[in-house]
XYZ file of C-alpha atoms in Angstrom:
684
model
C 15.545 20.544 -0.673
C 13.176 18.673 1.395
C 9.863 20.085 2.628
C 9.317 20.889 6.268
C 7.386 17.889 8.284
C 5.275 20.571 9.880
C 2.595 21.262 7.314
C 2.287 24.851 8.916
C 5.468 25.583 7.614
C 5.117 24.399 4.444
C 1.878 26.904 4.124
C 3.997 29.813 4.842
C 5.475 32.224 1.808
C 7.519 35.262 2.288
C 8.014 37.741 -0.213
C 9.729 41.036 -0.312
C 8.654 43.944 -2.856
C 11.672 45.587 -4.342
C 12.563 48.142 -7.069
C 12.793 51.668 -8.291
C 10.286 54.468 -6.953
C 6.920 54.779 -8.041
C 6.824 51.507 -9.785
C 3.574 50.533 -7.743
C 4.882 48.407 -4.972
C 2.595 49.959 -2.329
C -0.454 49.904 -4.237
C 0.537 46.183 -5.401
C 0.404 45.039 -1.957
C -2.718 46.560 -1.344
C -4.279 44.988 -4.311
C -2.928 41.774 -3.094
C -4.371 42.089 0.513
C -7.665 43.329 -0.673
C -8.048 40.403 -3.303
C -7.149 38.080 -0.497
C -9.477 39.267 1.812
C -7.396 41.066 4.587
C -8.517 44.534 3.715
C -12.141 45.429 2.453
C -10.406 47.416 -0.547
C -7.232 48.647 -2.190
C -6.161 52.064 -0.700
C -5.160 55.071 -2.439
C -1.746 57.103 -2.380
C -3.580 60.495 -2.777
C -5.910 59.725 0.095
C -3.129 58.303 2.265
C -5.224 55.041 2.954
C -2.614 52.185 1.658
C -1.579 49.688 4.539
C 2.097 50.244 4.012
C 2.787 54.123 3.748
C 1.107 54.735 7.485
C 3.498 57.414 8.256
C 2.594 60.681 8.197
C 5.588 61.705 6.382
C 4.727 59.004 3.560
C 1.093 60.403 3.507
C 2.384 63.866 2.984
C 5.194 63.050 0.303
C 3.369 60.500 -1.327
C 6.118 57.760 -1.179
C 7.495 55.108 0.981
C 10.234 56.226 3.353
C 10.730 52.797 5.106
C 9.861 49.026 4.727
C 6.390 47.871 6.113
C 4.975 44.700 7.025
C 1.646 43.063 5.975
C 0.373 39.376 5.863
C -2.823 37.584 4.658
C -4.156 33.806 4.361
C -5.422 32.944 1.368
C -6.126 29.192 -0.224
C -4.639 27.868 3.150
C -1.433 29.799 2.482
C -0.179 32.296 4.724
C 1.685 35.022 2.808
C 4.142 37.487 4.501
C 5.144 40.637 2.226
C 7.600 43.551 2.989
C 6.990 46.785 0.769
C 10.271 48.589 0.356
C 10.973 52.281 -0.767
C 12.399 52.684 -3.859
C 14.405 55.806 -3.815
C 18.141 54.780 -3.581
C 18.524 56.884 -0.659
C 16.249 54.715 1.350
C 18.287 51.272 0.300
C 19.090 50.835 4.041
C 15.380 50.032 4.696
C 15.110 47.889 1.444
C 18.007 45.579 1.428
C 17.204 44.213 4.870
C 14.202 42.810 3.732
C 16.096 40.288 1.566
C 17.209 38.634 4.597
C 13.793 38.139 5.939
C 12.496 36.592 2.736
C 12.827 33.670 0.511
C 11.435 35.410 -3.169
C 12.065 39.157 -3.955
C 9.537 40.370 -6.050
C 11.222 42.820 -8.545
C 8.515 45.364 -9.646
C 9.430 47.668 -12.850
C 7.077 50.417 -13.887
C 5.903 49.607 -17.730
C 6.242 53.160 -18.244
C 9.585 53.959 -17.146
C 11.362 50.630 -17.957
C 14.433 49.115 -15.950
C 15.858 51.647 -13.422
C 19.161 51.442 -11.727
C 17.043 50.139 -8.414
C 15.467 47.366 -10.400
C 18.885 46.167 -11.513
C 20.515 46.701 -7.962
C 18.137 44.846 -6.230
C 17.638 41.931 -8.516
C 21.471 41.562 -8.383
C 21.286 41.864 -4.529
C 18.452 39.074 -4.258
C 20.517 36.751 -6.253
C 23.537 37.188 -4.479
C 21.477 36.275 -1.443
C 20.470 33.269 -3.138
C 17.036 34.307 -3.181
C 13.915 33.265 -5.584
C 13.329 36.187 -7.762
C 10.350 37.039 -9.535
C 9.880 40.360 -11.891
C 6.431 41.987 -12.136
C 5.640 44.416 -14.825
C 3.396 46.705 -13.212
C 1.074 49.589 -14.755
C 0.410 47.551 -17.932
C -2.720 49.478 -18.127
C -0.900 52.595 -19.140
C -1.159 54.427 -22.494
C 1.481 54.072 -25.363
C 3.193 51.025 -23.906
C 5.633 48.927 -25.798
C 5.432 45.965 -23.804
C 7.297 43.529 -26.471
C 10.051 45.883 -26.253
C 10.351 45.812 -22.693
C 10.179 41.846 -22.250
C 13.025 41.956 -24.904
C 14.885 44.766 -22.924
C 14.490 42.605 -19.281
C 15.892 39.694 -20.866
C 18.743 41.421 -22.566
C 19.455 43.131 -19.249
C 18.780 40.593 -16.581
C 19.254 37.302 -18.997
C 17.368 34.624 -21.089
C 16.417 32.797 -17.786
C 13.669 35.668 -17.664
C 10.528 33.960 -18.972
C 7.024 35.195 -19.266
C 4.810 33.304 -16.751
C 1.873 34.879 -17.965
C 1.343 37.653 -20.920
C -1.368 40.304 -21.276
C -4.581 39.781 -22.942
C -7.544 41.441 -24.178
C -5.871 44.970 -24.564
C -4.022 44.375 -21.007
C -7.281 44.044 -19.232
C -6.391 40.569 -18.023
C -3.387 38.030 -18.506
C -2.945 34.797 -19.968
C -1.191 32.196 -17.996
C 1.789 30.383 -19.708
C 2.819 27.928 -16.948
C -0.050 25.605 -16.417
C -1.774 26.470 -19.924
C -0.440 25.086 -22.976
C -2.079 27.721 -25.048
C -4.163 30.773 -25.160
C -4.665 34.263 -26.615
C -2.348 37.110 -25.775
C -1.897 40.859 -26.747
C 1.651 39.972 -27.961
C 4.266 36.838 -28.621
C 2.557 33.170 -28.209
C 1.362 31.682 -25.094
C 2.268 28.144 -26.439
C 5.921 29.502 -27.217
C 6.263 30.857 -23.608
C 4.713 27.458 -22.170
C 7.174 25.409 -24.086
C 9.991 27.758 -23.035
C 9.095 27.668 -19.276
C 8.988 23.815 -19.285
C 12.260 23.397 -21.129
C 14.012 25.970 -18.864
C 12.374 24.121 -15.592
C 13.262 20.400 -16.819
C 16.769 21.226 -17.930
C 17.696 20.927 -14.223
C 16.491 17.341 -13.730
C 17.874 14.709 -16.110
C 14.955 12.303 -15.508
C 12.436 14.806 -16.914
C 14.641 15.895 -19.575
C 14.463 12.481 -20.848
C 10.570 12.412 -20.430
C 10.326 15.673 -21.848
C 12.208 14.437 -25.227
C 10.190 11.189 -25.250
C 6.448 12.630 -24.709
C 6.929 16.330 -25.984
C 5.619 17.653 -22.821
C 5.306 17.264 -19.143
C 2.355 18.168 -16.884
C 3.272 21.222 -15.168
C 1.854 20.039 -12.163
C 4.666 17.528 -11.730
C 7.271 20.073 -12.184
C 7.001 21.587 -8.581
C 10.377 20.142 -7.431
C 12.584 20.947 -10.221
C 10.833 24.261 -10.343
C 12.087 25.033 -6.901
C 15.457 24.219 -7.861
C 15.367 26.525 -10.897
C 14.160 29.166 -8.671
C 17.113 28.517 -6.206
C 19.848 28.463 -8.667
C 18.732 31.298 -10.683
C 18.242 29.427 -13.766
C 14.743 30.732 -14.043
C 13.489 34.051 -13.107
C 9.468 34.222 -13.824
C 7.943 37.465 -15.354
C 4.351 38.203 -14.385
C 2.402 41.225 -15.942
C -0.349 43.218 -14.121
C -1.800 46.530 -13.050
C -2.276 47.088 -9.437
C -4.697 50.030 -10.336
C -7.347 47.712 -12.536
C -6.734 44.762 -10.714
C -5.372 42.633 -14.023
C -3.253 39.992 -13.203
C -3.537 40.586 -9.729
C -5.227 37.168 -8.964
C -2.874 35.360 -11.202
C 0.189 36.920 -9.408
C -1.455 35.826 -6.049
C -1.576 32.160 -7.336
C 2.061 32.359 -8.525
C 2.945 33.164 -4.801
C 1.135 30.590 -3.504
C 1.845 27.907 -5.945
C 5.392 28.497 -7.483
C 7.220 30.280 -5.086
C 9.480 28.772 -2.321
C 7.987 27.895 1.097
C 10.633 28.246 4.039
C 11.857 24.566 3.415
C 12.087 24.868 -0.500
C 14.403 28.263 -0.567
C 18.257 28.189 -0.340
C 18.830 27.753 3.599
C 19.660 31.431 5.030
C 23.587 31.964 5.275
C 24.005 31.677 9.099
C 27.627 31.652 10.277
C 28.949 30.297 13.727
C 32.338 31.056 15.505
C 34.840 33.815 16.089
C 37.466 35.395 13.497
C 37.928 36.103 10.079
C 36.671 32.412 8.904
C 33.468 31.308 10.632
C 31.985 28.149 9.727
C 28.571 27.812 7.975
C 25.866 26.886 10.236
C 23.069 24.675 8.632
C 19.824 26.076 10.155
C 16.567 24.355 9.472
C 13.040 25.185 9.305
C 12.220 22.742 12.145
C 9.962 24.123 14.778
C 11.027 21.601 17.272
C 14.709 22.787 17.058
C 16.082 25.436 19.093
C 15.085 29.033 18.113
C 17.356 31.238 15.973
C 15.599 34.540 14.611
C 17.036 37.454 12.892
C 16.339 40.970 13.607
C 16.055 42.575 10.428
C 14.183 45.967 11.071
C 14.310 48.227 14.078
C 11.306 50.570 15.015
C 11.369 53.457 17.631
C 7.686 53.433 18.646
C 6.685 56.269 20.894
C 4.285 54.131 22.900
C 6.172 50.659 22.711
C 9.618 51.663 22.808
C 12.146 49.842 20.900
C 10.596 47.094 18.485
C 12.627 44.353 16.938
C 11.024 42.918 13.922
C 12.261 39.621 13.070
C 12.256 36.494 10.720
C 12.121 33.006 12.623
C 14.568 30.811 10.859
C 14.511 27.979 13.105
C 12.324 26.735 16.308
C 9.280 28.451 17.787
C 9.139 31.382 19.479
C 6.224 31.492 21.874
C 4.791 34.463 23.713
C 6.168 34.427 27.454
C 9.226 32.794 26.201
C 12.844 33.379 27.027
C 15.407 34.325 24.459
C 19.257 35.652 24.531
C 19.942 38.366 22.387
C 23.247 37.808 20.493
C 26.026 37.419 23.259
C 24.006 38.834 26.058
C 24.249 36.478 29.020
C 21.001 37.390 30.817
C 17.542 36.501 28.385
C 14.766 38.750 27.736
C 11.127 37.652 28.195
C 8.826 37.841 24.857
C 6.030 39.836 26.700
C 4.448 41.015 23.568
C 4.767 39.203 20.340
C 2.814 39.897 17.344
C 2.635 40.455 13.398
C 2.622 43.757 11.718
C -0.212 44.954 9.407
C 1.246 48.186 8.400
C 0.744 50.373 11.462
C -1.563 47.934 13.317
C -0.398 44.989 15.509
C -1.907 41.884 15.524
C -1.298 39.569 18.882
C -0.001 36.212 18.092
C 0.945 33.237 20.867
C 3.710 31.797 18.591
C 5.537 32.542 15.566
C 7.072 29.570 13.300
C 9.843 29.229 10.963
C 9.183 31.572 8.349
C 7.171 34.064 9.949
C 7.811 37.634 10.265
C 6.923 39.029 13.807
C 8.088 41.421 16.228
C 8.657 41.875 20.112
C 8.564 45.250 21.758
C 10.043 46.835 24.639
C 13.449 45.286 24.752
C 15.941 48.014 24.741
C 19.154 45.592 24.196
C 17.663 44.601 20.930
C 19.530 45.902 17.644
C 19.596 45.816 13.913
C 21.542 42.550 12.601
C 20.994 40.847 15.991
C 20.270 36.909 16.307
C 17.571 35.812 18.945
C 17.989 32.367 20.536
C 17.314 30.026 23.371
C 20.444 28.485 24.205
C 23.631 29.961 25.259
C 25.555 27.696 23.481
C 24.266 29.632 20.195
C 25.854 32.978 21.176
C 28.384 32.834 18.161
C 25.794 32.363 15.319
C 25.223 35.154 13.130
C 23.912 36.074 9.616
C 26.053 36.569 6.880
C 25.935 40.736 6.878
C 24.615 42.488 3.861
C 26.831 44.865 2.030
C 25.417 48.189 2.713
C 26.413 51.284 0.891
C 28.744 53.756 2.922
C 26.836 56.840 3.775
C 28.928 59.906 2.512
C 26.771 62.833 2.639
C 27.280 64.539 5.866
C 25.432 66.982 7.984
C 26.596 69.071 11.127
C 23.752 69.076 13.373
C 23.201 71.244 16.907
C 20.180 72.264 18.946
C 18.943 75.733 18.774
C 18.862 75.944 22.655
C 22.208 75.313 24.523
C 22.140 72.317 26.938
C 19.511 70.160 24.682
C 22.651 68.254 23.134
C 22.155 64.990 25.007
C 18.243 65.135 24.289
C 19.128 65.716 20.499
C 21.803 63.194 20.672
C 19.378 60.572 21.890
C 16.931 61.272 19.234
C 19.139 60.718 16.730
C 20.495 57.620 18.141
C 17.071 56.290 17.936
C 16.801 57.173 14.374
C 19.908 55.685 13.346
C 18.959 52.518 15.128
C 16.540 52.089 12.395
C 18.475 52.788 9.314
C 21.853 50.794 8.725
C 22.645 53.527 6.422
C 22.803 56.505 8.932
C 25.786 57.074 10.706
C 26.219 59.497 13.615
C 29.480 60.401 15.419
C 31.106 63.507 17.145
C 33.674 64.993 15.086
C 37.058 65.104 16.750
C 38.053 68.517 18.162
C 35.443 70.648 16.581
C 32.820 68.324 18.941
C 30.366 68.714 16.235
C 27.492 66.228 15.879
C 27.637 64.865 12.453
C 25.071 62.901 10.748
C 26.037 60.882 7.568
C 23.283 59.481 5.029
C 23.277 58.338 1.567
C 21.868 61.635 -0.054
C 20.141 65.076 0.151
C 17.078 63.472 0.373
C 17.832 61.029 3.132
C 19.357 63.756 5.549
C 16.218 65.975 4.522
C 13.893 63.156 5.766
C 16.170 62.570 8.845
C 15.839 66.301 9.965
C 11.893 65.931 9.496
C 11.832 63.331 11.600
C 14.454 64.745 14.218
C 12.039 67.904 14.299
C 9.112 65.628 14.821
C 10.681 63.641 17.877
C 12.820 66.138 19.255
C 10.260 68.995 19.614
C 12.732 71.606 19.315
C 14.523 73.744 16.700
C 18.055 72.523 15.500
C 20.597 74.086 13.469
C 22.164 72.631 10.609
C 25.386 73.464 8.376
C 26.270 72.627 4.694
C 26.840 69.090 3.939
C 30.489 68.352 4.894
C 32.283 65.883 2.576
C 33.694 62.940 4.465
C 37.294 63.916 3.431
C 40.041 61.351 4.618
C 43.866 61.958 5.555
C 46.748 59.480 4.559
C 50.300 59.308 3.942
C 52.335 58.748 1.082
C 55.824 57.820 2.368
C 57.159 56.224 5.484
C 58.815 58.215 8.120
C 59.174 58.145 12.150
C 58.286 59.825 14.832
C 59.092 60.279 18.814
C 57.766 62.005 21.680
C 58.721 62.121 25.316
C 55.675 63.183 27.555
C 57.089 64.568 31.179
C 55.336 66.386 33.477
C 56.125 67.035 37.114
C 53.846 69.199 39.106
C 54.758 68.752 42.731
C 53.333 65.451 43.514
C 53.478 62.476 41.496
C 54.522 62.713 37.952
C 53.705 61.612 34.431
C 56.298 60.161 32.017
C 56.022 58.231 28.844
C 58.457 58.237 25.712
C 57.316 56.307 22.433
C 59.399 55.930 19.070
C 57.319 54.646 16.436
C 57.564 54.386 12.524
C 54.480 54.657 10.296
C 54.290 53.204 6.585
C 51.666 53.471 3.863
C 48.919 50.736 3.043
C 47.072 49.951 -0.059
C 44.077 52.372 -0.577
C 41.120 50.828 1.551
C 43.409 48.862 3.634
C 42.550 50.483 6.840
C 45.015 50.477 9.776
C 47.278 48.112 11.260
C 48.823 48.703 14.900
C 51.959 46.662 15.562
C 53.753 46.221 18.748
C 57.784 45.529 17.716
C 58.989 46.857 21.330
C 61.808 44.561 22.765
C 63.326 44.045 26.029
C 60.529 45.839 28.256
C 61.368 49.350 27.102
C 57.484 50.078 27.223
C 56.005 47.539 29.712
C 52.977 45.695 28.077
C 50.469 46.979 30.424
C 51.091 50.544 28.643
C 50.907 48.972 25.127
C 47.101 49.439 25.177
C 47.366 53.060 26.248
C 49.820 53.844 23.343
C 47.376 52.346 20.812
C 44.771 54.451 22.340
C 47.062 57.640 21.813
C 47.629 56.499 18.030
C 43.799 55.913 17.547
C 42.846 59.238 19.094
C 44.991 61.115 16.598
C 43.849 58.516 13.806
C 40.184 59.708 14.791
C 41.093 63.630 14.777
C 43.424 63.859 11.934
C 46.655 65.688 11.851
C 46.708 68.372 8.777
C 43.318 68.994 8.006
C 41.158 67.523 10.636
C 39.711 64.409 8.788
C 40.397 60.767 9.955
C 43.702 59.235 9.089
C 43.150 55.856 7.072
C 45.466 53.117 5.350
C 48.617 53.295 7.135
C 50.648 50.860 9.606
C 51.924 51.916 12.894
C 54.878 50.138 14.265
C 56.068 51.196 17.893
C 59.555 49.976 18.210
C 60.998 51.537 21.276
C 60.568 53.803 23.964
C 61.044 54.756 27.787
C 59.152 54.359 30.876
C 59.598 55.282 34.791
C 58.888 52.906 37.528
C 57.050 55.515 39.471
C 56.074 58.304 37.192
C 54.835 56.133 33.854
C 51.067 56.181 33.741
C 48.264 55.183 31.121
C 47.761 58.892 30.188
C 51.640 59.636 29.775
C 51.665 56.843 27.035
C 48.338 57.771 25.628
C 49.785 61.505 25.032
C 52.924 60.240 23.841
C 51.667 57.895 21.294
C 49.231 60.576 20.118
C 52.022 63.357 19.560
C 54.639 60.601 18.223
C 52.006 59.683 15.629
C 51.460 63.254 14.576
C 54.999 64.014 14.424
C 55.233 60.978 11.828
C 52.471 61.983 9.745
C 54.123 65.519 8.808
C 57.130 63.915 7.593
C 55.316 61.389 5.477
C 54.139 63.341 2.793
C 50.370 63.361 4.017
C 47.436 63.519 1.490
C 44.055 64.436 1.896
C 41.713 61.982 0.295
C 38.217 62.644 -1.293
C 35.338 60.146 -1.861
C 34.806 59.535 -5.422
C 31.364 58.242 -6.247
C 29.741 56.148 -8.896
C 27.289 58.456 -10.648
C 24.270 57.209 -13.052
C 22.280 59.918 -14.619
C 19.111 59.083 -16.271
C 18.016 61.921 -18.906
C 16.347 63.008 -22.229
C 18.748 61.874 -25.092
C 18.917 65.494 -26.172
C 20.619 66.471 -22.877
C 23.292 64.046 -22.736
C 25.789 66.350 -24.583
C 25.382 69.080 -21.977
C 25.461 66.340 -19.082
C 28.552 64.847 -19.997
C 30.430 68.335 -20.559
C 29.325 69.650 -17.158
C 30.264 66.210 -15.379
C 33.957 66.591 -17.136
C 33.723 70.128 -15.670
C 33.425 68.742 -12.425
C 36.491 66.511 -12.537
C 34.280 63.662 -13.423
C 34.704 60.953 -15.990
C 32.008 59.694 -18.320
C 32.804 55.735 -18.610
C 29.810 54.782 -20.825
C 25.982 55.227 -21.757
C 23.510 52.878 -22.208
C 19.654 52.577 -23.462
C 16.814 53.443 -20.829
C 13.383 53.583 -22.062
C 12.477 55.007 -25.408
C 14.031 58.684 -25.961
C 16.269 58.675 -22.724
C 19.510 57.383 -21.838
C 21.793 56.648 -18.718
C 25.298 58.350 -18.424
C 27.616 56.063 -16.255
C 30.893 57.881 -14.951
C 32.612 58.546 -11.734
C 33.217 62.158 -9.925
C 34.232 63.655 -6.507
C 31.625 63.878 -4.211
C 32.478 67.516 -3.469
C 31.700 68.424 -6.831
C 28.009 67.237 -6.979
C 26.857 69.313 -3.969
C 23.239 70.328 -5.238
C 23.593 68.583 -8.414
C 19.895 67.921 -8.441
C 19.284 71.567 -9.011
C 21.857 71.612 -11.943
C 20.708 68.458 -13.640
C 16.923 70.040 -13.785
C 18.281 73.261 -15.376
C 19.939 70.844 -18.169
C 17.094 68.635 -18.419
C 13.804 70.739 -17.812
C 13.500 68.809 -14.681
C 13.413 65.388 -16.381
C 16.912 64.027 -15.120
C 17.462 62.231 -11.964
C 20.897 60.573 -10.686
C 21.832 58.272 -8.136
C 25.392 57.972 -6.011
C 27.055 54.975 -5.100
C 30.350 55.485 -3.009
C 33.308 53.872 -5.177
C 36.653 54.591 -3.792
C 38.682 57.516 -2.289
C 41.667 59.235 -3.811
C 43.741 62.321 -3.582
C 42.486 65.779 -3.858
C 44.233 67.932 -6.296
C 46.789 69.880 -4.562
C 44.943 73.492 -4.372
C 42.491 71.708 -3.038
C 44.617 70.066 -0.114
C 46.154 73.651 0.304
C 42.998 74.724 0.993
C 41.592 72.396 3.467
C 44.802 72.508 5.352
C 44.737 76.034 5.648
C 41.219 76.339 6.674
C 42.216 73.839 9.396
C 45.105 75.508 10.559
C 43.028 78.868 10.691
C 40.556 77.110 12.967
C 43.360 76.077 15.260
C 44.359 79.909 15.720
C 41.107 81.225 16.101
C 40.396 78.865 18.962
């Protein structure tokens, strides 16, 4: 891609530090900030003095819980960096960083090797079209086999992973392999690594291939354009070595970010789309400060003093303090009264933000995650291609200990859900419970800590509720006549419908097949409303109904007594009657489970998984002495699984879950769930 004409934009770099927990991302960012002179010295996790982990809960727990932004200027280059949490439960904070940056820096702990979150985030960054850089941190740790780790990186991630530098002097420093054609390293050969890098880069440009074959080498300083192309196309994924603790390799990493990573004009264009419906067209946003504004909100912060803050990446145009912007489809613009960059917890006021800048606006209640801010109403249908977030499947019922505080608690929960796209809040159908869904036990436990902090009152919780679903396995028909007469105007509505099962995961379809006006058109939305209310609350076990088609084909109305409420009731009851005849099933979530454990524990783990109705799909190597077990299991069987895993592995095992699909529960489980639902109805 061509360079931006504005040199201020060409001097911007945006990076996201992603990867597993304990990889050292937070300390690495502090080391970069200190080396660039943005802070006097790097902070400490133990003292709670790092720039990123500024939340009291983060300081107490000693690890990141949310994404955090920082920036610095060094060598004429302004670098925006996002530090992201590494625990899989907080991937809803990590993934949006990929929407805001041009480079994903995947940080790997040299002691732990390649972990699931490193693979997951590297793949997600590739799907998003970002440049990718792998950083092997903690090279100062004892008893490391760095040559084996580099080989494993190339085996797992591909031969396009090539070392940009190599440890030297016993990992006290690193030796450059791109600009230097020779040098000393602890292992491998700088000359061989240099040759491999140059050959990998020139492959994307036929003219450079010819020169390389003729001259035997090409000056790396001439390879900027093909290097950016190789990064854009995923043809090259550089690997850097460093130690955030000792500082080895930090200056070289900073130099690589400044000199080699793409600016906003060199990366792949952001995947903006324009239009309504199922097939919107790509929209070619350009990092031109003179163009109309397009900025994307990738993070929401509920600040107790500044209200709702929207953190955004400016992709096009110039956002100025005091300017007017529209939020998505809104007809009324907002005024940018307070524009700032974030330095951890500190806010740095700015007058303007250019394409590539990460900035924030405060006190804007209408702003929301994933919103596009623009300065022209004709751009209201432009949006960024959505991320594919994991589905939250761990549920928790929560209520205030003090009656009458339900609305206050709901508002607190809603604020927290605004901040995390992998949290979901809902009112359960007929039980009127407030349910919160997250990605795991840790996710929900930390949510409760935040609730207690903001709500300032006690809350009552119930054990995690599994997100079961209901569906049907056969077609059936339903009919209901709603007739009510109570002295004055009556109510009348009659509905005939049939239902058909759809493929698993297909959702819901509503079809109006009424002929001859037996149900007037103005009442059909009421019928659909009634049908949807039954879908939401379930029929046989109280769980949402999914994967069915509802066809309304006949009915009756009364010229005087027919009202919307009558057809809402008739639609709901007709659906319930049909479902009971359609061989209904209860579905349970099946999750992909990856368990990392010592070799000696694998037999116990696979046997235990089988006893939980799980299936083992395979194993793969992790770090020496450990294996990763991959399989599928019902989520209901994995409640408090970490406790069991700790017992089998002497506390050394860990696991991650990701929703795979839904399938029918065993008959005895369905009988139990249906019986409990009926018993609850009778009690009420």
